[in-house]
Coordinates of C-alpha atoms and ligand atoms in Angstrom, one line a residue:
M1 CA 34.7 -3.9 -13.3
K2 CA 34.8 -2.8 -9.7
D3 CA 32.7 -4.9 -7.3
E4 CA 30.0 -2.7 -5.7
I5 CA 28.2 -3.2 -2.5
K6 CA 24.6 -4.1 -3.2
A7 CA 22.6 -2.7 -0.4
H8 CA 19.3 -0.8 -0.1
D9 CA 19.7 2.8 1.3
N10 CA 17.0 2.0 3.9
V11 CA 13.8 -0.2 4.2
L12 CA 11.7 2.2 2.1
S13 CA 13.0 1.0 -1.3
L14 CA 11.7 -2.5 -0.4
I15 CA 8.1 -1.3 -0.4
G16 CA 5.9 -2.7 -3.2
N17 CA 6.8 -5.2 -6.0
T18 CA 5.4 -8.0 -3.8
P19 CA 5.2 -11.5 -5.3
L20 CA 2.3 -13.1 -7.0
I21 CA 2.1 -16.7 -5.7
K22 CA 0.0 -19.5 -7.2
L23 CA -2.4 -21.2 -4.9
N24 CA -2.3 -25.0 -5.4
K25 CA -3.7 -27.3 -2.7
I26 CA -6.3 -25.1 -1.1
T27 CA -7.9 -24.5 -4.5
S28 CA -7.4 -28.1 -5.9
K29 CA -11.1 -28.8 -6.1
M30 CA -12.0 -25.3 -7.3
K31 CA -12.6 -24.2 -10.9
G32 CA -10.0 -21.7 -12.2
N33 CA -6.4 -20.6 -11.6
Y34 CA -5.8 -18.7 -8.4
F35 CA -2.9 -16.3 -7.6
A36 CA -2.3 -14.5 -4.3
K37 CA -0.7 -11.1 -4.2
V38 CA 1.1 -11.5 -0.9
E39 CA 1.5 -8.1 0.7
A40 CA 3.2 -9.6 3.8
F41 CA 6.4 -9.3 1.7
N42 CA 6.5 -5.5 2.2
P43 CA 9.1 -4.5 4.8
G44 CA 6.3 -3.5 7.2
H45 CA 4.5 -6.8 6.5
S46 CA 1.4 -5.3 5.0
T47 CA -0.1 -3.5 2.0
K48 CA -0.3 -0.3 4.1
D49 CA 3.4 0.4 3.5
R50 CA 2.3 1.5 0.0
I51 CA -0.1 4.1 1.1
A52 CA 2.1 5.4 4.0
L53 CA 5.0 6.0 1.7
Y54 CA 2.9 7.4 -1.2
I55 CA 0.8 9.8 0.9
I56 CA 3.7 11.1 2.9
E57 CA 5.8 11.7 -0.2
Q58 CA 2.9 13.4 -1.9
A59 CA 2.5 15.7 1.2
E60 CA 6.2 16.4 1.0
K61 CA 6.0 17.3 -2.7
R62 CA 3.0 19.6 -2.1
G63 CA 4.9 21.4 0.8
I64 CA 2.3 20.3 3.3
L65 CA 4.8 18.2 5.4
K66 CA 8.0 19.8 6.6
P67 CA 10.9 18.2 8.6
G68 CA 10.0 17.7 12.3
D69 CA 6.2 17.8 11.6
T70 CA 3.8 15.4 13.3
I71 CA 1.9 12.8 11.3
I72 CA -1.5 11.7 12.8
E73 CA -3.6 8.8 11.8
T74 CA -6.5 6.6 12.8
T75 CA -5.6 3.0 12.3
S76 CA -6.5 -0.7 13.0
G77 CA -2.8 -1.2 13.3
N78 CA -1.2 -1.9 9.9
T79 CA -1.4 1.7 8.6
G80 CA 0.0 2.9 11.9
F81 CA 2.9 0.5 11.7
S82 CA 3.7 1.6 8.2
I83 CA 3.4 5.3 8.9
A84 CA 5.6 4.9 12.0
M85 CA 8.2 3.0 9.9
V86 CA 8.2 5.7 7.2
S87 CA 8.3 8.4 9.9
I88 CA 11.4 7.0 11.5
I89 CA 13.3 7.0 8.2
K90 CA 12.1 10.4 7.2
G91 CA 12.3 12.1 10.6
Y92 CA 8.7 12.8 11.6
E93 CA 6.8 12.4 14.8
C94 CA 4.0 9.8 14.6
I95 CA 0.8 9.8 16.7
L96 CA -1.8 7.1 16.2
A97 CA -5.4 6.8 17.5
V98 CA -6.3 3.0 17.4
S99 CA -9.3 1.0 18.1
S100 CA -9.5 -1.1 21.3
K101 CA -10.4 -4.0 19.0
S102 CA -6.7 -4.1 17.8
S103 CA -4.6 -6.9 19.1
A104 CA -2.2 -6.2 22.0
D105 CA 0.6 -7.4 19.6
K106 CA -0.3 -4.6 17.2
I107 CA -0.3 -1.9 19.8
D108 CA 3.0 -3.0 21.2
M109 CA 4.5 -3.1 17.8
L110 CA 3.4 0.5 17.1
K111 CA 5.1 1.6 20.4
T112 CA 8.2 -0.3 19.4
M113 CA 8.3 1.7 16.2
G114 CA 8.4 4.9 18.1
A115 CA 4.7 6.0 17.7
K116 CA 2.6 7.6 20.5
V117 CA -0.5 5.5 20.7
Y118 CA -4.0 6.5 21.9
V119 CA -6.3 3.5 22.4
C120 CA -10.0 4.4 21.7
P121 CA -13.2 2.3 22.3
A122 CA -14.2 0.2 19.3
H123 CA -17.9 0.0 19.8
V124 CA -18.9 3.6 19.8
S125 CA -20.3 5.4 16.7
A126 CA -17.9 7.2 14.4
D127 CA -19.1 10.7 15.5
D128 CA -18.7 9.9 19.2
P129 CA -16.0 12.2 20.7
R130 CA -14.3 9.0 22.1
S131 CA -14.1 7.3 18.6
Y132 CA -10.7 7.1 17.1
Y133 CA -11.8 9.3 14.2
E134 CA -12.8 12.1 16.6
V135 CA -9.7 11.7 18.8
A136 CA -7.4 12.0 15.7
K137 CA -9.3 15.1 14.5
R138 CA -9.0 16.8 17.9
L139 CA -5.2 16.1 18.1
H140 CA -4.8 17.4 14.6
N141 CA -6.5 20.7 15.6
E142 CA -4.5 20.9 18.8
I143 CA -1.0 20.1 17.5
K144 CA 0.6 22.8 15.4
G145 CA 2.4 21.6 12.2
S146 CA 0.5 18.3 12.2
V147 CA -0.7 16.4 9.2
Y148 CA -3.7 14.0 9.4
I149 CA -3.5 11.2 6.9
N150 CA -7.2 10.3 7.2
Q151 CA -7.0 7.2 5.1
Y152 CA -10.7 6.6 4.9
F153 CA -11.3 10.0 3.2
N154 CA -8.1 10.5 1.4
E155 CA -8.2 10.1 -2.4
L156 CA -4.4 9.5 -2.3
N157 CA -5.1 6.2 -0.6
I158 CA -6.8 5.1 -3.9
D159 CA -4.0 6.7 -5.9
A160 CA -1.2 4.7 -4.1
H161 CA -2.7 1.5 -5.4
Y162 CA -3.5 2.9 -8.8
Q163 CA 0.2 3.8 -9.1
T164 CA 1.6 0.5 -7.7
T165 CA -0.6 -2.5 -6.9
G166 CA -2.6 -2.3 -10.1
P167 CA 0.3 -2.0 -12.6
E168 CA 2.2 -4.8 -10.7
I169 CA -0.7 -7.2 -11.0
W170 CA -1.3 -6.3 -14.7
E171 CA 2.4 -7.0 -15.4
Q172 CA 2.6 -10.1 -13.3
T173 CA -0.4 -11.7 -14.9
A174 CA 0.6 -10.6 -18.4
G175 CA -2.8 -9.0 -18.7
K176 CA -4.5 -12.4 -18.3
I177 CA -6.3 -11.6 -15.0
T178 CA -10.1 -12.1 -15.2
H179 CA -11.1 -11.4 -11.6
L180 CA -9.7 -9.3 -8.8
V181 CA -10.8 -10.3 -5.3
A182 CA -9.8 -8.0 -2.4
C183 CA -10.9 -7.1 1.1
S184 CA -12.5 -3.7 1.6
G185 CA -11.8 -1.6 4.7
T186 CA -11.0 1.9 3.6
G187 CA -11.5 0.6 0.1
G188 CA -8.2 2.1 -1.1
T189 CA -6.7 -1.3 -2.1
I190 CA -9.6 -2.5 -4.1
S191 CA -10.5 0.8 -5.7
G192 CA -7.1 1.9 -6.8
T193 CA -6.1 -1.5 -8.1
A194 CA -9.4 -1.9 -9.9
R195 CA -9.2 1.5 -11.4
F196 CA -5.9 0.7 -13.1
L197 CA -7.0 -2.8 -14.1
K198 CA -10.4 -1.7 -15.5
E199 CA -8.6 1.0 -17.6
K200 CA -6.6 -1.8 -19.2
N201 CA -9.5 -4.2 -19.5
P202 CA -13.0 -3.2 -18.5
N203 CA -14.2 -6.9 -18.5
I204 CA -12.1 -7.7 -15.4
K205 CA -14.6 -8.5 -12.6
I206 CA -13.9 -6.7 -9.3
I207 CA -15.2 -8.4 -6.1
G208 CA -14.9 -6.9 -2.7
I209 CA -14.9 -8.9 0.5
D210 CA -17.0 -7.5 3.4
A211 CA -17.7 -8.7 6.9
Y212 CA -21.0 -9.5 8.5
G213 CA -21.6 -6.5 10.8
S214 CA -20.4 -4.0 8.2
V215 CA -22.5 -1.7 5.9
L216 CA -20.4 -1.9 2.7
Q217 CA -22.3 -4.6 0.8
K218 CA -25.8 -3.2 1.6
Y219 CA -24.6 0.3 0.7
H220 CA -23.3 -1.0 -2.6
Q221 CA -26.6 -2.6 -3.4
T222 CA -29.0 0.2 -2.3
K223 CA -26.8 3.4 -2.1
E224 CA -28.3 3.9 1.3
F225 CA -26.6 3.8 4.7
D226 CA -28.4 1.2 6.8
A227 CA -27.4 1.3 10.5
N228 CA -29.2 -2.0 11.1
E229 CA -26.4 -3.7 9.2
I230 CA -23.9 -2.7 11.9
Y231 CA -23.0 -5.0 14.9
P232 CA -19.7 -6.0 16.5
Y233 CA -17.4 -8.5 14.7
R234 CA -13.9 -9.7 15.3
I235 CA -12.0 -9.4 12.0
E236 CA -9.8 -6.3 12.1
G237 CA -9.4 -4.2 9.0
L238 CA -12.3 -5.6 7.0
G239 CA -15.7 -3.9 6.5
K240 CA -16.8 -0.6 8.0
N241 CA -19.5 1.1 10.1
L242 CA -19.4 4.2 7.9
I243 CA -19.1 4.9 4.1
P244 CA -15.4 5.8 3.3
T245 CA -14.9 8.1 0.3
A246 CA -11.7 6.1 -0.3
T247 CA -14.0 3.4 -1.7
D248 CA -15.1 3.8 -5.3
F249 CA -18.3 1.8 -5.1
N250 CA -18.9 2.3 -8.9
I251 CA -15.9 0.3 -9.8
I252 CA -16.7 -2.7 -7.6
D253 CA -19.0 -5.2 -9.3
K254 CA -20.2 -6.9 -6.1
F255 CA -19.4 -7.7 -2.5
E256 CA -19.2 -11.0 -0.8
K257 CA -19.7 -11.3 3.0
V258 CA -17.7 -13.7 5.2
T259 CA -18.0 -14.7 8.9
D260 CA -15.4 -14.3 11.6
E261 CA -15.4 -18.1 12.2
S262 CA -15.0 -19.3 8.6
S263 CA -12.3 -16.7 7.9
A264 CA -10.3 -17.7 11.0
H265 CA -10.3 -21.4 9.9
T266 CA -9.5 -20.6 6.3
A267 CA -6.5 -18.5 7.4
R268 CA -5.2 -21.5 9.4
E269 CA -5.9 -23.7 6.3
L270 CA -3.7 -21.4 4.1
A271 CA -0.8 -22.0 6.5
K272 CA -1.2 -25.7 6.4
T273 CA -1.9 -26.1 2.7
E274 CA 0.2 -23.4 1.0
G275 CA 2.8 -22.6 3.7
L276 CA 1.5 -19.1 3.7
F277 CA 1.4 -17.5 7.1
V278 CA -0.9 -14.6 6.5
G279 CA -3.4 -12.5 8.5
Y280 CA -7.0 -12.7 9.4
T281 CA -8.3 -10.8 6.4
S282 CA -6.3 -13.0 4.1
G283 CA -8.3 -15.8 5.5
A284 CA -11.4 -13.7 4.9
A285 CA -10.4 -13.2 1.3
M286 CA -9.7 -16.9 0.7
Q287 CA -13.0 -17.7 2.4
G288 CA -14.7 -15.3 0.0
L289 CA -13.0 -17.1 -2.9
K290 CA -14.4 -20.4 -1.8
Q291 CA -17.9 -19.1 -1.4
L292 CA -17.8 -17.3 -4.8
E293 CA -16.5 -20.5 -6.5
E294 CA -19.3 -22.5 -4.9
D295 CA -21.8 -20.0 -6.3
G296 CA -20.4 -20.6 -9.8
E297 CA -18.5 -17.3 -10.2
F298 CA -15.5 -18.8 -11.9
N299 CA -14.8 -21.3 -14.7
E300 CA -11.8 -23.3 -15.8
T301 CA -10.3 -20.4 -17.7
S302 CA -10.6 -17.8 -15.0
N303 CA -7.4 -16.2 -13.7
I304 CA -8.3 -15.0 -10.3
V305 CA -6.0 -12.7 -8.3
V306 CA -6.7 -12.4 -4.6
I307 CA -4.9 -9.8 -2.4
F308 CA -3.6 -11.1 1.0
P309 CA -3.1 -7.9 3.0
D310 CA -0.8 -8.8 5.8
H311 CA 1.3 -11.3 7.8
G312 CA 0.2 -13.9 10.2
S313 CA 2.6 -12.9 13.0
R314 CA 0.2 -10.0 13.9
Y315 CA -2.5 -12.5 15.0
M316 CA -0.6 -14.9 17.3
S317 CA -2.8 -14.0 20.3
K318 CA -5.9 -14.4 18.1
I319 CA -6.6 -16.7 15.3
Y320 CA -3.4 -18.6 15.7
N321 CA -4.0 -19.2 19.4
D322 CA -6.1 -22.3 20.1
N323 CA -7.4 -20.9 23.4
W324 CA -8.6 -17.7 21.7
M325 CA -10.3 -19.8 19.0
N326 CA -12.0 -21.9 21.7
Q327 CA -13.1 -18.8 23.7
Q328 CA -14.8 -17.5 20.5
G329 CA -16.6 -20.8 20.1
F330 CA -14.7 -21.4 16.9
F331 CA -13.7 -24.9 17.8
D332 CA -16.5 -27.5 18.2
S333 CA -15.6 -30.7 20.0
E334 CA -15.1 -32.5 16.6
T335 CA -12.5 -30.0 15.5
A336 CA -10.8 -30.1 18.8
E337 CA -10.6 -33.9 18.6
I338 CA -9.1 -33.8 15.1
H339 CA -6.4 -31.4 16.2
K340 CA -5.8 -33.1 19.6
I341 CA -6.3 -29.8 21.4
E342 CA -6.2 -29.6 25.1
F343 CA -7.4 -26.3 26.5
I344 CA -5.5 -25.0 29.5
Ligands
PMP401 N1 -6.8 -6.2 5.8 C1 -6.1 -5.6 6.8 C2 -5.4 -6.5 7.8 C3 -6.2 -4.2 6.9 O1 -5.6 -3.6 8.0 C4 -6.9 -3.5 6.0 C5 -7.0 -2.0 6.2 N2 -8.0 -1.5 7.0 C6 -7.6 -4.1 5.0 C7 -7.4 -5.5 4.9 C8 -8.4 -3.4 3.9 O2 -7.6 -2.7 3.0 P1 -8.2 -1.3 2.5 O3 -8.2 -0.4 3.7 O4 -7.3 -0.8 1.5 O5 -9.6 -1.5 2.0

């Protein structure tokens, strides 16, 4: 038989089919079996590769997107990176309106990937003309032949995970999953994955991770938007100051809130205990697991799958930087002593 070169045509065929990795040390005192779906293994290093590819290919199939068109999106960084990556391969222009809360690394990465980036103030309301939502809408209206992905209000965001993440987890756990724990931002990941899993087994419990300073948990409990819940926080990509239609609140059993500080420390702990260098929201998801376990959510037979959305390299100037941690007040003198930290 003739030897054939085994190569991928381009990076896009590497999207999805991420590994499920057992957590061992960090969960050693916790009841249940814990498995992380590590989305950093996507070529764009986050779960957003899935929605970028899926939504763009759906737009192509429906004739909405034609060669040379412009793709516009609002993004905390990861979705932008993924859209820029897919745009390069498929030959589209990419314009991104991003929040000023996004790390400098993320913004530089988007530019490296050929995107045109507009940085918009983070702490203005969603309907303020300066917000990244409004800037994206305006650009979409102004640029002929542009497509606005609009991940917060696009049903295809849910569909991407229904078609990929859900079936992968079902298959990887041989249907033995009892709990799904996932961060909620747009809500696409948790809603699409849960929709598939609940169709297979309605008893699987679905738990969303939310941030203090976000409206999601309260909205889930009361079905009312409470602006008093909203205040600035540091975790990027988790929680929201509006109600995204890409979140299917009916499929989520409950939300657990986590703090900026505990999530940052838990992300660092994941690196030290499991060798998993993952992002801030992965720390948030792991922190949520710890709190849920303490509250008696799991037992010895539980098979819990947690989704870790992105890679740690995107947070080198934030949670993996000791000076940043200290500036946030996340290191008390005791922690600094343990880690022998000198602040310069
Ligand atoms: N973590 C990170 C780092 C993200 O960028 C996002 C997306 N905003 C999420 C978690 C949440 O995922 P989703 O938008 O699918 O709810």
